[in-house]
Amino acid sequence: MTNHNDEKQTSYELITIEQPKKQKKKPGGWFRPFVSGIAGGTLALGVYVLTPYAHHSESSTANDSSSTKTEAVSQNDTSTNTSNTTAVQTSNSSSTISNMVENVSPAIVGITNYQTQSQTTTDFGDTNTPYDESQQNQNNSSQEEETGTGSGVIFKKSGSKAYVLTNNHVIEGATKLTVSLHNGKTVEGKLVGSDSLTDLAVVEISSSNVTKVAELGDSSSLRAGETVIAIGNPLGEDLSRTVTQGIVSGVDRTVSMETSAGESSVNVIQTDAAINPGNSGGPLLTTDGKVVGITSMKISETGVEGIGFALPINDVKPIAEQLLSKGKIERPYIGISMLDLEQVPDAYQKETLGLTSSQLDKGVYVKEVASGSPAAKAGLKAEDVITAINGEKVTTGSELRHELYTNAKVGDTVKITLVRNGKEETKQVTLTESESKQVSS
């Protein structure tokens, strides 16, 4: 289980930023996110010109006419050789990364999200005659408009089809998707499946112009300090396949993000490689060109720099496989609506729920139990306080979902620890498949 302490220690607010230019606020629900800035959308930002950090001079011949210079070189022969060796190593390293980028770039794509926008036009008839309401005609029409762009990576090719991994927030709400390829061609994309809680989606395209499929690596082997490369389309196709370099700043981070299906707690890789709006869905790569993450979000706060996040590829693989085979993610369903206990007034916790001082703010408050649901059948009731699942403590709804969706599956029977009227009880809940509208649990 990932460590949830990061959530408590971070005070930033998470906003799930959609790709569309005309962003709509998502309902906050009960949750208070803390990281800000999904790296999606097309925002107007400054463009920085990156220059190489090391340059190796080709000139290595000393001026023979200067005996002083010759003596200096002779006396410092060891240090000079060391310096030259370092410069050569730096040059070779840069060349290796350049070769890798050239090799993998054909597997990187841009994705454009189009959404239907309705328009109403009014015809007032003959403008030379007095206005008459009966002459007014309203014409309703709709057209597809570009609402945002993102990135993606081709991870599978099968016969006449190829498949692209990207973020859910890149494609969410789209009535049409187009995919721009390395060779400059733009093809139609078809959504295979998406999952808002993990912010992942798979898009299908024709394989006729696909010449490269990215190799998926092993994110579990990543270590802090390891060099990683991000490739994507920041700010749209004008800066397509922009390459940024950084390091792995941390592994096994847990962050909460607000999604269209509610708050979700996800495991992420932290990196300082530059991630900007439009990079969403692009790959995070090792220096040998293997995809170890899908860039998804970053902290965007005044005074904060270089804190971006990618979904680990080992977590992405099973989601992508299920989206390919079923078009959706099957998740276990309990059947409750809930609230973080810390959002319930202390007086209510003590007087109505019967909690002691040591029990305050530690758990998930059950607001309602759906009739006929697994929770109802197991005997859970409104105003119960859930404190653990299978012995793993949960203090927020995000943690409860993470534990449920990560370590349980449909058909499992889980042990729910709860507090009712100040006394601890356990209930055995047999999980069923979640329904599309039943996202509360």
Coordinates of C-alpha atoms in Angstrom, one line a residue:
M1 CA 0.0 0.0 0.0
T2 CA 1.3 3.4 -0.8
N3 CA 2.0 5.9 1.9
H4 CA -0.8 8.5 2.3
N5 CA 1.2 10.7 4.6
D6 CA 2.1 12.8 1.5
E7 CA -1.6 13.9 1.3
K8 CA -1.5 15.3 4.8
Q9 CA 1.8 17.1 4.4
T10 CA 0.9 18.9 1.2
S11 CA -1.3 21.9 1.4
Y12 CA -1.7 22.6 -2.3
E13 CA -5.1 22.5 -3.9
L14 CA -5.7 20.0 -6.7
I15 CA -7.8 21.2 -9.6
T16 CA -8.6 18.8 -12.4
I17 CA -8.0 21.1 -15.3
E18 CA -9.7 20.0 -18.5
Q19 CA -8.2 20.3 -22.0
P20 CA -11.0 22.5 -23.3
K21 CA -10.2 26.2 -23.6
K22 CA -13.6 27.0 -22.2
Q23 CA -13.1 25.2 -18.9
K24 CA -16.0 24.2 -16.7
K25 CA -15.7 23.9 -13.0
K26 CA -16.3 20.4 -11.7
P27 CA -18.4 20.0 -8.6
G28 CA -16.2 20.0 -5.5
G29 CA -18.4 17.5 -3.7
W30 CA -17.2 16.8 -0.2
F31 CA -13.5 16.7 -1.0
R32 CA -10.7 19.2 -0.8
P33 CA -8.0 18.6 -3.2
F34 CA -4.4 19.8 -2.7
V35 CA -2.3 19.6 -5.9
S36 CA -2.9 22.3 -8.6
G37 CA -2.7 22.0 -12.3
I38 CA -3.3 19.1 -14.5
A39 CA -0.8 19.5 -17.3
G40 CA -3.5 19.7 -20.0
G41 CA -5.2 22.4 -22.0
T42 CA -3.8 25.2 -24.1
L43 CA -2.8 28.2 -22.0
A44 CA -0.7 31.1 -23.0
L45 CA 2.7 30.7 -21.3
G46 CA 6.2 32.1 -21.8
V47 CA 8.5 30.0 -24.0
Y48 CA 12.0 29.4 -22.7
V49 CA 14.9 28.6 -25.0
L50 CA 16.9 25.8 -23.7
T51 CA 20.7 25.7 -24.4
P52 CA 23.1 22.8 -23.9
Y53 CA 24.6 22.8 -20.4
A54 CA 28.0 21.7 -21.6
H55 CA 30.0 22.4 -24.8
H56 CA 33.1 20.5 -25.8
S57 CA 35.6 22.4 -27.9
E58 CA 37.1 20.5 -30.8
S59 CA 40.3 22.5 -30.5
S60 CA 43.0 20.6 -28.7
T61 CA 46.3 22.0 -30.1
A62 CA 48.4 24.2 -27.9
N63 CA 50.4 27.2 -29.2
D64 CA 54.0 25.9 -29.5
S65 CA 55.4 29.4 -29.5
S66 CA 54.5 29.9 -25.9
S67 CA 56.9 28.0 -23.6
T68 CA 54.9 29.2 -20.6
K69 CA 51.7 27.7 -21.9
T70 CA 53.5 24.4 -22.8
E71 CA 54.9 24.2 -19.3
A72 CA 51.6 24.9 -17.7
V73 CA 49.9 22.1 -19.7
S74 CA 52.8 19.7 -18.8
Q75 CA 52.5 20.4 -15.1
N76 CA 48.7 20.0 -15.1
D77 CA 48.6 17.0 -17.5
T78 CA 46.5 14.8 -15.1
S79 CA 43.8 17.4 -14.5
T80 CA 43.6 18.4 -18.2
N81 CA 43.0 14.7 -19.2
T82 CA 40.4 14.4 -16.5
S83 CA 38.6 17.5 -17.8
N84 CA 38.7 16.2 -21.4
T85 CA 37.3 12.9 -20.3
T86 CA 34.4 14.5 -18.5
A87 CA 33.6 16.7 -21.5
V88 CA 33.7 13.6 -23.8
Q89 CA 31.4 11.7 -21.4
T90 CA 29.0 14.6 -21.3
S91 CA 29.0 14.9 -25.1
N92 CA 28.4 11.1 -25.5
S93 CA 25.5 11.3 -22.9
S94 CA 23.8 14.1 -24.8
S95 CA 24.3 12.2 -28.1
T96 CA 22.7 9.1 -26.5
I97 CA 19.7 11.0 -25.4
S98 CA 19.4 12.7 -28.8
N99 CA 19.5 9.3 -30.5
M100 CA 16.9 8.0 -28.2
V101 CA 14.6 10.9 -28.8
E102 CA 14.9 10.6 -32.5
N103 CA 14.1 6.9 -32.2
V104 CA 11.0 7.2 -30.0
S105 CA 9.5 10.4 -31.4
P106 CA 7.5 8.7 -34.2
A107 CA 5.5 7.0 -31.4
I108 CA 4.5 10.4 -29.9
V109 CA 1.3 12.0 -31.1
G110 CA -0.8 15.1 -30.5
I111 CA -4.5 14.8 -29.7
T112 CA -7.1 17.4 -30.4
N113 CA -10.4 17.4 -28.6
Y114 CA -13.5 18.7 -30.5
Q115 CA -16.8 19.3 -28.8
T116 CA -20.2 20.2 -30.2
Q117 CA -21.1 23.8 -29.5
S118 CA -24.7 24.8 -30.1
Q119 CA -25.5 28.2 -31.6
T120 CA -28.8 30.1 -31.9
T121 CA -29.3 32.7 -34.6
T122 CA -32.3 35.0 -34.8
D123 CA -33.9 36.1 -38.1
F124 CA -36.0 39.3 -37.7
G125 CA -37.4 39.1 -41.2
D126 CA -37.7 42.2 -43.4
T127 CA -35.8 45.0 -41.6
N128 CA -37.6 47.6 -43.7
T129 CA -40.9 46.8 -42.0
P130 CA -41.9 47.5 -38.4
Y131 CA -40.8 44.8 -36.0
D132 CA -43.3 42.1 -35.3
E133 CA -42.6 39.2 -32.9
S134 CA -44.3 36.8 -35.2
Q135 CA -41.7 37.5 -37.8
Q136 CA -38.8 36.5 -35.5
N137 CA -37.4 33.1 -36.4
Q138 CA -34.8 31.4 -34.2
N139 CA -32.5 28.8 -35.9
N140 CA -30.6 26.4 -33.7
S141 CA -27.4 24.9 -35.1
S142 CA -24.4 23.1 -33.8
Q143 CA -20.9 22.7 -34.9
E144 CA -17.8 21.0 -33.6
E145 CA -15.1 23.3 -32.3
E146 CA -11.6 22.6 -31.1
T147 CA -11.6 22.9 -27.3
G148 CA -8.2 21.6 -26.3
T149 CA -5.1 19.6 -27.2
G150 CA -3.0 17.1 -25.4
S151 CA -0.4 14.4 -26.1
G152 CA -0.3 10.6 -26.3
V153 CA 2.0 7.7 -27.0
I154 CA 1.4 4.7 -29.4
F155 CA 1.8 1.6 -27.3
K156 CA 0.3 -1.1 -29.4
K157 CA -0.2 -2.0 -33.1
S158 CA -2.4 -4.9 -34.3
G159 CA -3.2 -5.4 -37.9
S160 CA -4.9 -2.4 -39.3
K161 CA -5.2 -0.7 -35.9
A162 CA -2.9 1.1 -33.6
Y163 CA -3.6 2.2 -30.0
V164 CA -2.6 5.4 -28.2
L165 CA -2.4 5.9 -24.4
T166 CA -3.3 9.3 -23.1
N167 CA -5.1 11.0 -20.1
N168 CA -8.8 10.9 -19.7
H169 CA -9.0 14.6 -19.2
V170 CA -7.4 15.0 -22.7
I171 CA -10.4 13.3 -24.4
E172 CA -13.2 13.9 -21.9
G173 CA -16.4 15.3 -23.4
A174 CA -15.1 15.0 -27.0
T175 CA -17.5 14.4 -29.8
K176 CA -14.6 14.1 -32.2
L177 CA -10.9 13.3 -31.8
T178 CA -8.1 13.9 -34.2
V179 CA -4.5 12.6 -33.8
S180 CA -1.5 14.3 -35.3
L181 CA 1.3 12.0 -36.3
H182 CA 5.1 12.4 -36.5
N183 CA 5.0 12.6 -40.3
G184 CA 2.7 15.6 -40.2
K185 CA -0.5 13.7 -41.1
T186 CA -3.7 14.1 -39.0
V187 CA -6.0 11.1 -38.7
E188 CA -9.3 10.5 -36.9
G189 CA -9.2 9.0 -33.5
K190 CA -11.8 6.6 -32.0
L191 CA -12.2 6.4 -28.2
V192 CA -11.8 2.7 -27.1
G193 CA -12.3 3.4 -23.4
S194 CA -11.5 5.8 -20.6
D195 CA -11.4 5.9 -16.9
S196 CA -11.7 9.2 -15.0
L197 CA -10.6 7.9 -11.6
T198 CA -7.1 6.9 -13.0
D199 CA -7.2 9.7 -15.6
L200 CA -6.4 7.2 -18.4
A201 CA -7.8 6.6 -21.9
V202 CA -7.0 4.5 -25.0
V203 CA -7.6 5.9 -28.4
E204 CA -7.7 3.8 -31.6
I205 CA -6.2 5.0 -34.9
S206 CA -5.4 3.4 -38.3
S207 CA -2.0 1.8 -38.3
S208 CA -1.3 2.7 -41.9
N209 CA 1.0 5.6 -41.0
V210 CA 2.4 4.1 -37.7
T211 CA 6.1 3.3 -38.0
K212 CA 7.0 3.1 -34.3
V213 CA 5.5 1.6 -31.2
A214 CA 6.9 2.8 -27.9
E215 CA 8.3 0.1 -25.5
L216 CA 6.8 0.1 -22.0
G217 CA 9.3 -0.2 -19.2
D218 CA 9.3 -1.1 -15.5
S219 CA 8.4 1.8 -13.3
S220 CA 9.1 -0.2 -10.1
S221 CA 12.9 0.0 -10.8
L222 CA 13.0 3.8 -10.8
R223 CA 15.1 5.5 -8.2
A224 CA 15.2 9.1 -7.0
G225 CA 17.9 11.0 -9.0
E226 CA 17.5 8.9 -12.2
T227 CA 17.4 10.9 -15.4
V228 CA 14.1 11.0 -17.2
I229 CA 12.8 12.6 -20.4
A230 CA 9.3 14.0 -21.1
I231 CA 8.1 14.4 -24.6
G232 CA 4.8 16.1 -25.6
N233 CA 3.0 19.0 -27.2
P234 CA 3.0 21.9 -24.7
L235 CA 0.7 24.7 -25.7
G236 CA -0.5 22.7 -28.7
E237 CA 0.9 21.5 -32.1
D238 CA 3.0 24.6 -32.7
L239 CA 5.5 23.2 -30.2
S240 CA 4.9 19.5 -30.9
R241 CA 7.2 16.9 -29.6
T242 CA 9.0 19.2 -27.2
V243 CA 11.7 17.4 -25.2
T244 CA 12.4 18.2 -21.6
Q245 CA 14.9 16.6 -19.3
G246 CA 14.9 16.1 -15.5
I247 CA 15.3 13.6 -12.8
V248 CA 13.0 11.4 -10.7
S249 CA 12.4 13.6 -7.7
G250 CA 10.4 10.9 -5.8
V251 CA 8.7 7.6 -6.3
D252 CA 5.6 6.1 -4.7
R253 CA 4.0 9.5 -4.1
T254 CA 0.3 9.5 -3.4
V255 CA -1.8 12.5 -4.4
S256 CA -5.5 13.3 -4.6
M257 CA -7.1 14.7 -7.7
E258 CA -10.6 15.8 -8.4
T259 CA -12.2 14.0 -11.3
S260 CA -15.6 14.0 -13.0
A261 CA -16.4 10.8 -11.0
G262 CA -15.3 12.3 -7.7
E263 CA -12.0 12.6 -5.8
S264 CA -9.4 9.9 -6.6
S265 CA -6.2 9.0 -4.8
V266 CA -3.5 7.9 -7.2
N267 CA 0.1 6.7 -7.0
V268 CA 2.5 8.9 -9.0
I269 CA 6.1 9.5 -9.9
Q270 CA 7.4 13.0 -9.0
T271 CA 9.7 14.7 -11.5
D272 CA 11.3 18.1 -12.2
A273 CA 11.2 17.6 -16.0
A274 CA 9.2 20.5 -17.3
I275 CA 5.5 19.6 -17.8
N276 CA 3.3 22.2 -19.3
P277 CA -0.3 22.4 -20.5
G278 CA -0.6 20.2 -23.6
N279 CA 2.0 17.7 -22.2
S280 CA -0.8 15.7 -20.6
G281 CA -0.9 12.1 -21.9
G282 CA 2.7 12.2 -23.2
P283 CA 5.3 9.7 -22.0
L284 CA 7.9 10.0 -19.3
L285 CA 11.0 8.0 -20.6
T286 CA 14.2 6.6 -19.3
T287 CA 17.4 7.4 -21.2
D288 CA 17.1 4.1 -23.1
G289 CA 13.7 5.1 -24.4
K290 CA 11.4 3.0 -22.3
V291 CA 8.1 4.5 -21.2
V292 CA 8.0 4.5 -17.4
G293 CA 5.1 7.0 -16.9
I294 CA 2.3 9.0 -18.4
T295 CA 2.6 12.7 -17.6
S296 CA -0.6 13.9 -16.0
M297 CA -0.4 16.8 -13.6
K298 CA 1.8 19.3 -11.8
I299 CA 1.7 21.7 -8.9
S300 CA 1.0 25.2 -10.2
E301 CA 1.4 27.6 -7.4
T302 CA 3.2 30.9 -6.9
G303 CA 6.7 30.1 -5.7
V304 CA 6.6 26.5 -6.7
E305 CA 8.7 25.2 -9.5
G306 CA 9.6 21.8 -11.0
I307 CA 7.0 19.6 -9.3
G308 CA 5.3 17.5 -11.9
F309 CA 3.7 14.0 -11.7
A310 CA 3.4 11.0 -14.0
L311 CA 1.3 7.9 -13.6
P312 CA 3.6 4.9 -13.2
I313 CA 3.5 2.6 -16.2
N314 CA 3.2 -0.5 -14.0
D315 CA -0.1 1.0 -12.7
V316 CA -1.1 2.0 -16.2
K317 CA -0.6 -1.4 -18.0
P318 CA -3.5 -3.3 -16.3
I319 CA -5.9 -0.3 -16.8
A320 CA -4.9 -0.1 -20.5
E321 CA -5.4 -3.8 -21.0
Q322 CA -8.9 -3.7 -19.4
L323 CA -9.9 -0.7 -21.5
L324 CA -8.7 -2.5 -24.6
S325 CA -10.7 -5.7 -23.8
K326 CA -13.8 -4.2 -22.1
G327 CA -13.9 -0.5 -22.9
K328 CA -14.3 0.3 -19.2
I329 CA -12.9 -0.5 -15.8
E330 CA -14.8 -2.9 -13.6
R331 CA -14.7 -1.7 -10.0
P332 CA -16.1 -3.1 -6.8
Y333 CA -19.2 -1.4 -5.4
I334 CA -20.2 -0.9 -1.8
G335 CA -23.1 1.4 -2.1
I336 CA -22.6 4.3 0.2
S337 CA -22.3 8.1 0.0
M338 CA -19.7 9.4 2.3
L339 CA -17.9 12.4 3.8
D340 CA -14.5 12.9 5.3
L341 CA -15.1 12.8 9.1
E342 CA -12.9 15.8 9.6
Q343 CA -15.5 17.9 7.7
V344 CA -18.2 17.0 10.2
P345 CA -18.4 19.5 13.2
D346 CA -16.8 18.2 16.3
A347 CA -19.9 18.8 18.3
Y348 CA -21.9 16.6 16.0
Q349 CA -19.2 13.9 16.2
K350 CA -19.4 13.9 20.0
E351 CA -23.1 14.4 20.7
T352 CA -24.7 12.6 17.7
L353 CA -22.2 10.0 16.7
G354 CA -21.0 9.4 20.2
L355 CA -17.3 9.6 19.4
T356 CA -14.7 10.1 22.0
S357 CA -12.0 12.7 21.7
S358 CA -9.5 10.1 20.5
Q359 CA -11.9 9.1 17.7
L360 CA -12.6 12.6 16.3
D361 CA -11.7 13.2 12.6
K362 CA -10.4 9.6 12.1
G363 CA -12.5 7.9 9.5
V364 CA -15.2 8.2 6.8
Y365 CA -18.7 9.3 7.7
V366 CA -21.5 7.4 6.0
K367 CA -24.1 9.8 4.9
E368 CA -26.4 7.3 3.2
V369 CA -26.6 3.6 2.3
A370 CA -28.2 2.6 -1.0
S371 CA -31.1 0.3 -0.7
G372 CA -30.2 -3.3 -1.7
S373 CA -26.5 -2.5 -1.9
P374 CA -23.7 -4.7 -0.5
A375 CA -23.3 -2.2 2.4
A376 CA -27.1 -2.5 3.2
K377 CA -27.0 -6.2 3.0
A378 CA -24.0 -6.3 5.4
G379 CA -25.7 -4.1 7.9
L380 CA -24.0 -0.7 7.4
K381 CA -26.1 2.3 8.4
A382 CA -26.1 6.0 7.9
E383 CA -24.0 7.8 10.5
D384 CA -21.6 4.9 10.8
V385 CA -17.9 5.9 10.7
I386 CA -15.7 3.6 8.7
T387 CA -12.1 3.5 10.0
A388 CA -10.5 0.5 8.2
I389 CA -10.8 -1.9 5.3
N390 CA -9.2 -5.3 5.8
G391 CA -7.2 -3.9 8.7
E392 CA -5.9 -0.9 6.7
K393 CA -6.8 2.4 8.3
V394 CA -8.7 4.9 6.2
T395 CA -9.2 8.5 7.3
T396 CA -10.6 10.0 4.1
G397 CA -12.9 9.0 1.3
S398 CA -10.0 9.2 -1.0
E399 CA -8.1 6.6 1.0
L400 CA -11.1 4.4 1.2
R401 CA -11.5 4.3 -2.5
H402 CA -7.8 3.8 -3.1
E403 CA -7.8 0.8 -0.7
L404 CA -11.0 -0.6 -2.3
Y405 CA -10.0 -0.2 -5.9
T406 CA -6.4 -1.2 -5.5
N407 CA -6.6 -4.2 -3.2
A408 CA -10.1 -5.6 -3.8
K409 CA -12.1 -6.8 -6.8
V410 CA -15.6 -7.7 -7.7
G411 CA -16.8 -10.7 -5.8
D412 CA -14.4 -10.3 -2.8
T413 CA -15.6 -10.2 0.7
V414 CA -13.9 -7.4 2.7
K415 CA -13.9 -6.7 6.4
I416 CA -15.2 -3.2 7.2
T417 CA -14.2 -1.8 10.6
L418 CA -16.6 0.9 11.8
V419 CA -17.6 2.9 14.8
R420 CA -21.3 3.1 15.7
N421 CA -22.4 5.1 18.8
G422 CA -18.8 5.2 19.9
K423 CA -18.3 1.4 19.8
E424 CA -16.2 -0.4 17.2
E425 CA -17.8 -3.1 15.1
T426 CA -16.8 -5.2 12.0
K427 CA -19.0 -6.0 9.0
Q428 CA -18.3 -8.5 6.2
V429 CA -19.2 -6.9 2.8
T430 CA -19.3 -8.9 -0.4
L431 CA -18.5 -6.5 -3.3
T432 CA -20.5 -6.3 -6.5
E433 CA -19.7 -4.5 -9.8
S434 CA -20.1 -0.8 -9.7
E435 CA -22.8 0.8 -11.8
S436 CA -22.0 3.8 -14.1
K437 CA -23.9 6.3 -11.9
Q438 CA -22.9 4.7 -8.6
V439 CA -19.5 6.4 -8.1
S440 CA -19.9 7.4 -4.4
S441 CA -18.0 4.4 -3.2

